[in-house]
PDB file of C-alpha atoms in Angstrom:
ATOM      1  CA  MET A   1      -8.981 -67.228  39.206  1.00 42.00           C
ATOM      2  CA  THR A   2     -11.931 -68.958  40.866  1.00 54.00           C
ATOM      3  CA  SER A   3     -14.386 -66.864  42.809  1.00 75.00           C
ATOM      4  CA  SER A   4     -16.158 -68.124  45.897  1.00 85.00           C
ATOM      5  CA  PRO A   5     -19.693 -69.400  45.420  1.00 94.00           C
ATOM      6  CA  ARG A   6     -22.665 -67.147  46.091  1.00 97.00           C
ATOM      7  CA  ILE A   7     -24.531 -68.661  49.028  1.00 98.00           C
ATOM      8  CA  LEU A   8     -28.143 -68.172  50.081  1.00 98.00           C
ATOM      9  CA  VAL A   9     -28.852 -68.845  53.765  1.00 98.00           C
ATOM     10  CA  ALA A  10     -32.476 -69.496  54.708  1.00 98.00           C
ATOM     11  CA  GLY A  11     -33.424 -69.466  58.366  1.00 95.00           C
ATOM     12  CA  SER A  12     -30.696 -66.881  58.837  1.00 97.00           C
ATOM     13  CA  THR A  13     -32.066 -65.368  62.055  1.00 94.00           C
ATOM     14  CA  GLY A  14     -32.258 -68.661  63.917  1.00 91.00           C
ATOM     15  CA  TYR A  15     -29.560 -70.058  66.167  1.00 88.00           C
ATOM     16  CA  LEU A  16     -27.602 -71.999  63.538  1.00 92.00           C
ATOM     17  CA  GLY A  17     -28.448 -69.734  60.605  1.00 95.00           C
ATOM     18  CA  LEU A  18     -27.111 -66.668  62.383  1.00 95.00           C
ATOM     19  CA  HIS A  19     -23.883 -68.497  63.249  1.00 94.00           C
ATOM     20  CA  ILE A  20     -23.479 -69.442  59.579  1.00 97.00           C
ATOM     21  CA  VAL A  21     -24.133 -65.862  58.453  1.00 98.00           C
ATOM     22  CA  LYS A  22     -21.570 -64.504  60.936  1.00 97.00           C
ATOM     23  CA  GLN A  23     -18.992 -67.033  59.713  1.00 97.00           C
ATOM     24  CA  LEU A  24     -19.670 -66.104  56.084  1.00 97.00           C
ATOM     25  CA  MET A  25     -19.216 -62.424  56.978  1.00 97.00           C
ATOM     26  CA  ALA A  26     -15.985 -63.148  58.861  1.00 96.00           C
ATOM     27  CA  THR A  27     -14.526 -65.061  55.923  1.00 96.00           C
ATOM     28  CA  GLY A  28     -15.671 -62.583  53.280  1.00 95.00           C
ATOM     29  CA  HIS A  29     -17.983 -64.939  51.387  1.00 96.00           C
ATOM     30  CA  ASP A  30     -20.615 -63.627  49.013  1.00 97.00           C
ATOM     31  CA  PHE A  31     -23.976 -64.467  50.574  1.00 98.00           C
ATOM     32  CA  ILE A  32     -27.621 -63.548  50.807  1.00 98.00           C
ATOM     33  CA  ALA A  33     -29.541 -64.019  54.043  1.00 98.00           C
ATOM     34  CA  VAL A  34     -33.278 -64.687  53.861  1.00 98.00           C
ATOM     35  CA  ALA A  35     -35.338 -63.529  56.832  1.00 95.00           C
ATOM     36  CA  ARG A  36     -38.937 -62.755  57.739  1.00 92.00           C
ATOM     37  CA  ASN A  37     -37.696 -59.627  59.494  1.00 91.00           C
ATOM     38  CA  LYS A  38     -34.334 -58.174  58.523  1.00 94.00           C
ATOM     39  CA  GLN A  39     -33.833 -56.048  61.659  1.00 95.00           C
ATOM     40  CA  LYS A  40     -32.153 -58.811  63.678  1.00 92.00           C
ATOM     41  CA  LEU A  41     -29.605 -59.317  60.900  1.00 97.00           C
ATOM     42  CA  VAL A  42     -29.004 -55.585  60.519  1.00 97.00           C
ATOM     43  CA  ARG A  43     -28.363 -55.336  64.279  1.00 96.00           C
ATOM     44  CA  ASP A  44     -25.813 -58.126  63.896  1.00 95.00           C
ATOM     45  CA  GLY A  45     -23.931 -56.198  61.211  1.00 95.00           C
ATOM     46  CA  VAL A  46     -25.323 -57.722  58.028  1.00 97.00           C
ATOM     47  CA  ALA A  47     -25.539 -55.156  55.233  1.00 96.00           C
ATOM     48  CA  GLU A  48     -29.100 -54.492  54.091  1.00 96.00           C
ATOM     49  CA  GLU A  49     -28.199 -55.323  50.490  1.00 96.00           C
ATOM     50  CA  GLN A  50     -27.284 -58.852  51.646  1.00 97.00           C
ATOM     51  CA  ILE A  51     -30.729 -59.458  53.146  1.00 98.00           C
ATOM     52  CA  ILE A  52     -33.899 -60.523  51.389  1.00 97.00           C
ATOM     53  CA  GLU A  53     -37.030 -60.152  53.468  1.00 96.00           C
ATOM     54  CA  ALA A  54     -39.426 -62.939  52.518  1.00 96.00           C
ATOM     55  CA  GLN A  55     -42.071 -65.191  53.955  1.00 94.00           C
ATOM     56  CA  VAL A  56     -40.738 -68.605  52.913  1.00 95.00           C
ATOM     57  CA  THR A  57     -44.154 -70.198  53.345  1.00 95.00           C
ATOM     58  CA  LYS A  58     -45.390 -68.060  50.427  1.00 96.00           C
ATOM     59  CA  PRO A  59     -43.998 -69.270  47.085  1.00 97.00           C
ATOM     60  CA  SER A  60     -44.690 -65.869  45.522  1.00 97.00           C
ATOM     61  CA  ASP A  61     -42.222 -64.256  47.962  1.00 96.00           C
ATOM     62  CA  LEU A  62     -39.495 -66.600  46.717  1.00 97.00           C
ATOM     63  CA  GLN A  63     -39.817 -66.098  42.975  1.00 97.00           C
ATOM     64  CA  GLY A  64     -36.336 -65.529  41.551  1.00 97.00           C
ATOM     65  CA  ILE A  65     -34.707 -65.634  44.992  1.00 97.00           C
ATOM     66  CA  CYS A  66     -32.116 -68.186  43.836  1.00 98.00           C
ATOM     67  CA  ASP A  67     -31.156 -66.447  40.606  1.00 98.00           C
ATOM     68  CA  GLY A  68     -27.363 -66.108  40.559  1.00 97.00           C
ATOM     69  CA  VAL A  69     -26.975 -68.342  43.620  1.00 98.00           C
ATOM     70  CA  ASP A  70     -24.566 -71.301  43.563  1.00 98.00           C
ATOM     71  CA  MET A  71     -25.440 -72.910  46.898  1.00 98.00           C
ATOM     72  CA  VAL A  72     -28.380 -72.859  49.301  1.00 98.00           C
ATOM     73  CA  ILE A  73     -28.015 -73.611  52.996  1.00 98.00           C
ATOM     74  CA  SER A  74     -31.388 -74.100  54.642  1.00 98.00           C
ATOM     75  CA  CYS A  75     -31.747 -73.961  58.402  1.00 96.00           C
ATOM     76  CA  LEU A  76     -35.485 -73.408  58.077  1.00 95.00           C
ATOM     77  CA  GLY A  77     -37.594 -74.984  60.760  1.00 92.00           C
ATOM     78  CA  ILE A  78     -39.931 -74.197  63.585  1.00 88.00           C
ATOM     79  CA  THR A  79     -38.369 -73.633  66.962  1.00 73.00           C
ATOM     80  CA  ARG A  80     -40.271 -71.006  68.920  1.00 64.00           C
ATOM     81  CA  GLN A  81     -42.523 -69.772  66.152  1.00 61.00           C
ATOM     82  CA  LYS A  82     -45.863 -68.583  67.445  1.00 71.00           C
ATOM     83  CA  ASP A  83     -47.735 -67.637  64.293  1.00 77.00           C
ATOM     84  CA  GLY A  84     -49.923 -70.719  63.908  1.00 85.00           C
ATOM     85  CA  LEU A  85     -47.805 -72.483  61.281  1.00 91.00           C
ATOM     86  CA  SER A  86     -47.276 -76.224  61.523  1.00 93.00           C
ATOM     87  CA  TYR A  87     -44.131 -78.307  61.082  1.00 94.00           C
ATOM     88  CA  MET A  88     -45.462 -79.334  57.674  1.00 95.00           C
ATOM     89  CA  ASP A  89     -45.921 -75.661  56.757  1.00 95.00           C
ATOM     90  CA  VAL A  90     -42.333 -74.729  57.587  1.00 95.00           C
ATOM     91  CA  ASP A  91     -40.066 -77.759  57.983  1.00 96.00           C
ATOM     92  CA  TYR A  92     -41.498 -79.379  54.860  1.00 97.00           C
ATOM     93  CA  GLN A  93     -43.373 -76.932  52.634  1.00 97.00           C
ATOM     94  CA  ALA A  94     -41.249 -73.799  53.118  1.00 97.00           C
ATOM     95  CA  ASN A  95     -38.123 -75.835  52.426  1.00 98.00           C
ATOM     96  CA  LEU A  96     -39.810 -77.358  49.377  1.00 98.00           C
ATOM     97  CA  ASN A  97     -40.742 -73.874  48.140  1.00 98.00           C
ATOM     98  CA  LEU A  98     -37.087 -72.899  48.407  1.00 98.00           C
ATOM     99  CA  LEU A  99     -35.882 -76.123  46.769  1.00 98.00           C
ATOM    100  CA  LEU A 100     -38.211 -75.642  43.795  1.00 98.00           C
ATOM    101  CA  GLU A 101     -36.788 -72.150  43.273  1.00 98.00           C
ATOM    102  CA  ALA A 102     -33.236 -73.508  43.596  1.00 98.00           C
ATOM    103  CA  GLU A 103     -33.917 -76.222  41.012  1.00 98.00           C
ATOM    104  CA  LYS A 104     -35.511 -73.713  38.655  1.00 98.00           C
ATOM    105  CA  ALA A 105     -32.544 -71.308  38.978  1.00 98.00           C
ATOM    106  CA  GLY A 106     -29.913 -73.993  38.400  1.00 98.00           C
ATOM    107  CA  VAL A 107     -28.383 -73.860  41.885  1.00 98.00           C
ATOM    108  CA  SER A 108     -25.634 -76.485  42.064  1.00 98.00           C
ATOM    109  CA  LYS A 109     -25.872 -77.535  45.741  1.00 98.00           C
ATOM    110  CA  PHE A 110     -28.559 -77.485  48.413  1.00 98.00           C
ATOM    111  CA  ILE A 111     -27.587 -78.178  52.036  1.00 98.00           C
ATOM    112  CA  TYR A 112     -30.393 -78.886  54.471  1.00 98.00           C
ATOM    113  CA  ILE A 113     -30.077 -79.081  58.240  1.00 96.00           C
ATOM    114  CA  SER A 114     -32.434 -81.763  59.540  1.00 95.00           C
ATOM    115  CA  ALA A 115     -32.282 -83.528  62.914  1.00 92.00           C
ATOM    116  CA  PHE A 116     -30.463 -86.531  64.313  1.00 91.00           C
ATOM    117  CA  ASN A 117     -32.296 -89.829  63.854  1.00 92.00           C
ATOM    118  CA  ALA A 118     -35.223 -88.171  62.045  1.00 91.00           C
ATOM    119  CA  PRO A 119     -35.776 -91.243  59.839  1.00 91.00           C
ATOM    120  CA  ASN A 120     -36.177 -93.416  62.948  1.00 94.00           C
ATOM    121  CA  TYR A 121     -39.081 -91.483  64.479  1.00 93.00           C
ATOM    122  CA  PRO A 122     -41.769 -91.035  61.807  1.00 92.00           C
ATOM    123  CA  LYS A 123     -44.514 -90.506  64.420  1.00 94.00           C
ATOM    124  CA  VAL A 124     -42.818 -87.383  65.829  1.00 92.00           C
ATOM    125  CA  ARG A 125     -44.414 -84.604  63.784  1.00 93.00           C
ATOM    126  CA  ILE A 126     -41.381 -82.326  63.551  1.00 91.00           C
ATOM    127  CA  LEU A 127     -39.110 -85.202  62.558  1.00 93.00           C
ATOM    128  CA  SER A 128     -41.636 -86.544  60.085  1.00 95.00           C
ATOM    129  CA  ALA A 129     -41.847 -83.149  58.350  1.00 96.00           C
ATOM    130  CA  LYS A 130     -38.062 -82.800  58.278  1.00 96.00           C
ATOM    131  CA  GLU A 131     -37.593 -86.288  56.888  1.00 96.00           C
ATOM    132  CA  LYS A 132     -40.268 -85.827  54.251  1.00 97.00           C
ATOM    133  CA  PHE A 133     -38.342 -82.835  52.941  1.00 98.00           C
ATOM    134  CA  ALA A 134     -34.965 -84.588  53.264  1.00 98.00           C
ATOM    135  CA  THR A 135     -36.287 -87.465  51.157  1.00 98.00           C
ATOM    136  CA  ARG A 136     -37.509 -85.066  48.464  1.00 98.00           C
ATOM    137  CA  LEU A 137     -34.187 -83.205  48.474  1.00 98.00           C
ATOM    138  CA  LEU A 138     -32.108 -86.392  48.271  1.00 98.00           C
ATOM    139  CA  ASN A 139     -34.182 -87.481  45.269  1.00 98.00           C
ATOM    140  CA  SER A 140     -33.509 -84.259  43.361  1.00 98.00           C
ATOM    141  CA  GLU A 141     -31.734 -84.849  40.077  1.00 97.00           C
ATOM    142  CA  LYS A 142     -31.284 -81.142  39.365  1.00 98.00           C
ATOM    143  CA  LEU A 143     -28.712 -80.303  42.037  1.00 98.00           C
ATOM    144  CA  GLN A 144     -26.311 -81.880  44.492  1.00 98.00           C
ATOM    145  CA  PRO A 145     -28.256 -82.565  47.698  1.00 98.00           C
ATOM    146  CA  CYS A 146     -26.761 -82.667  51.176  1.00 98.00           C
ATOM    147  CA  VAL A 147     -28.688 -83.468  54.356  1.00 98.00           C
ATOM    148  CA  ILE A 148     -26.980 -82.856  57.682  1.00 96.00           C
ATOM    149  CA  ARG A 149     -28.546 -84.491  60.726  1.00 94.00           C
ATOM    150  CA  PRO A 150     -26.853 -82.960  63.782  1.00 90.00           C
ATOM    151  CA  ASN A 151     -27.587 -84.316  67.222  1.00 83.00           C
ATOM    152  CA  GLY A 152     -28.324 -80.862  68.623  1.00 72.00           C
ATOM    153  CA  PHE A 153     -27.123 -77.313  69.022  1.00 67.00           C
ATOM    154  CA  PHE A 154     -27.295 -77.041  72.797  1.00 66.00           C
ATOM    155  CA  VAL A 155     -28.709 -73.529  72.543  1.00 69.00           C
ATOM    156  CA  ASP A 156     -30.553 -74.051  75.810  1.00 64.00           C
ATOM    157  CA  LEU A 157     -27.251 -74.564  77.600  1.00 72.00           C
ATOM    158  CA  GLU A 158     -26.273 -71.038  76.572  1.00 76.00           C
ATOM    159  CA  GLU A 159     -28.650 -69.686  79.210  1.00 75.00           C
ATOM    160  CA  VAL A 160     -26.998 -71.847  81.880  1.00 77.00           C
ATOM    161  CA  TYR A 161     -23.616 -70.499  80.751  1.00 79.00           C
ATOM    162  CA  HIS A 162     -24.807 -66.886  81.113  1.00 82.00           C
ATOM    163  CA  MET A 163     -26.139 -67.603  84.588  1.00 83.00           C
ATOM    164  CA  ALA A 164     -22.857 -69.276  85.583  1.00 85.00           C
ATOM    165  CA  ARG A 165     -20.888 -66.240  84.383  1.00 89.00           C
ATOM    166  CA  LYS A 166     -22.982 -64.137  86.753  1.00 90.00           C
ATOM    167  CA  GLY A 167     -22.215 -66.535  89.601  1.00 88.00           C
ATOM    168  CA  ARG A 168     -25.641 -68.119  90.000  1.00 83.00           C
ATOM    169  CA  VAL A 169     -27.177 -71.145  88.291  1.00 77.00           C
ATOM    170  CA  TYR A 170     -30.666 -72.349  89.070  1.00 73.00           C
ATOM    171  CA  GLN A 171     -31.189 -76.072  89.154  1.00 71.00           C
ATOM    172  CA  PHE A 172     -34.328 -78.123  88.994  1.00 69.00           C
ATOM    173  CA  GLY A 173     -35.056 -81.058  91.239  1.00 73.00           C
ATOM    174  CA  SER A 174     -32.947 -82.245  94.153  1.00 72.00           C
ATOM    175  CA  GLY A 175     -29.637 -81.698  92.437  1.00 64.00           C
ATOM    176  CA  ALA A 176     -28.840 -85.412  92.378  1.00 64.00           C
TER     177      ALA A 176
END
């Protein structure tokens, strides 16, 4: 009998990461969620023993984090972060910190969520940082790399949806 892989989800409190965690819970997969603050995950029903609180920008916080893990899914990236970190600190270096731990632990697959057309816009700082990491990941010979470049998550439209459900949507401009 084959057991399901043990999955580590980084960026688990963000929009996509939280959706992935909820899906893993719903399907009964064995997973670990990495978060800077575990309270959001606990509120969403994740068991405390499935959460590792770590600052991914600090390699020392990640030591051994991938031991016993078969697959890493990284949704790490800056969205609304206000703690003075740059895109290179998070979108590149934090992901690299995690990748180095995954390679050291013998993780078999690493899935990274980048951004649509990132290779085509090297002067856009966030895309440059994402693509720098994607290139490093795709060159890894120690695990199976996978880079997903979605065109967007439309999280901002969620607010419009909530307003529409209440019967009122604000619009900008003339409406044309």
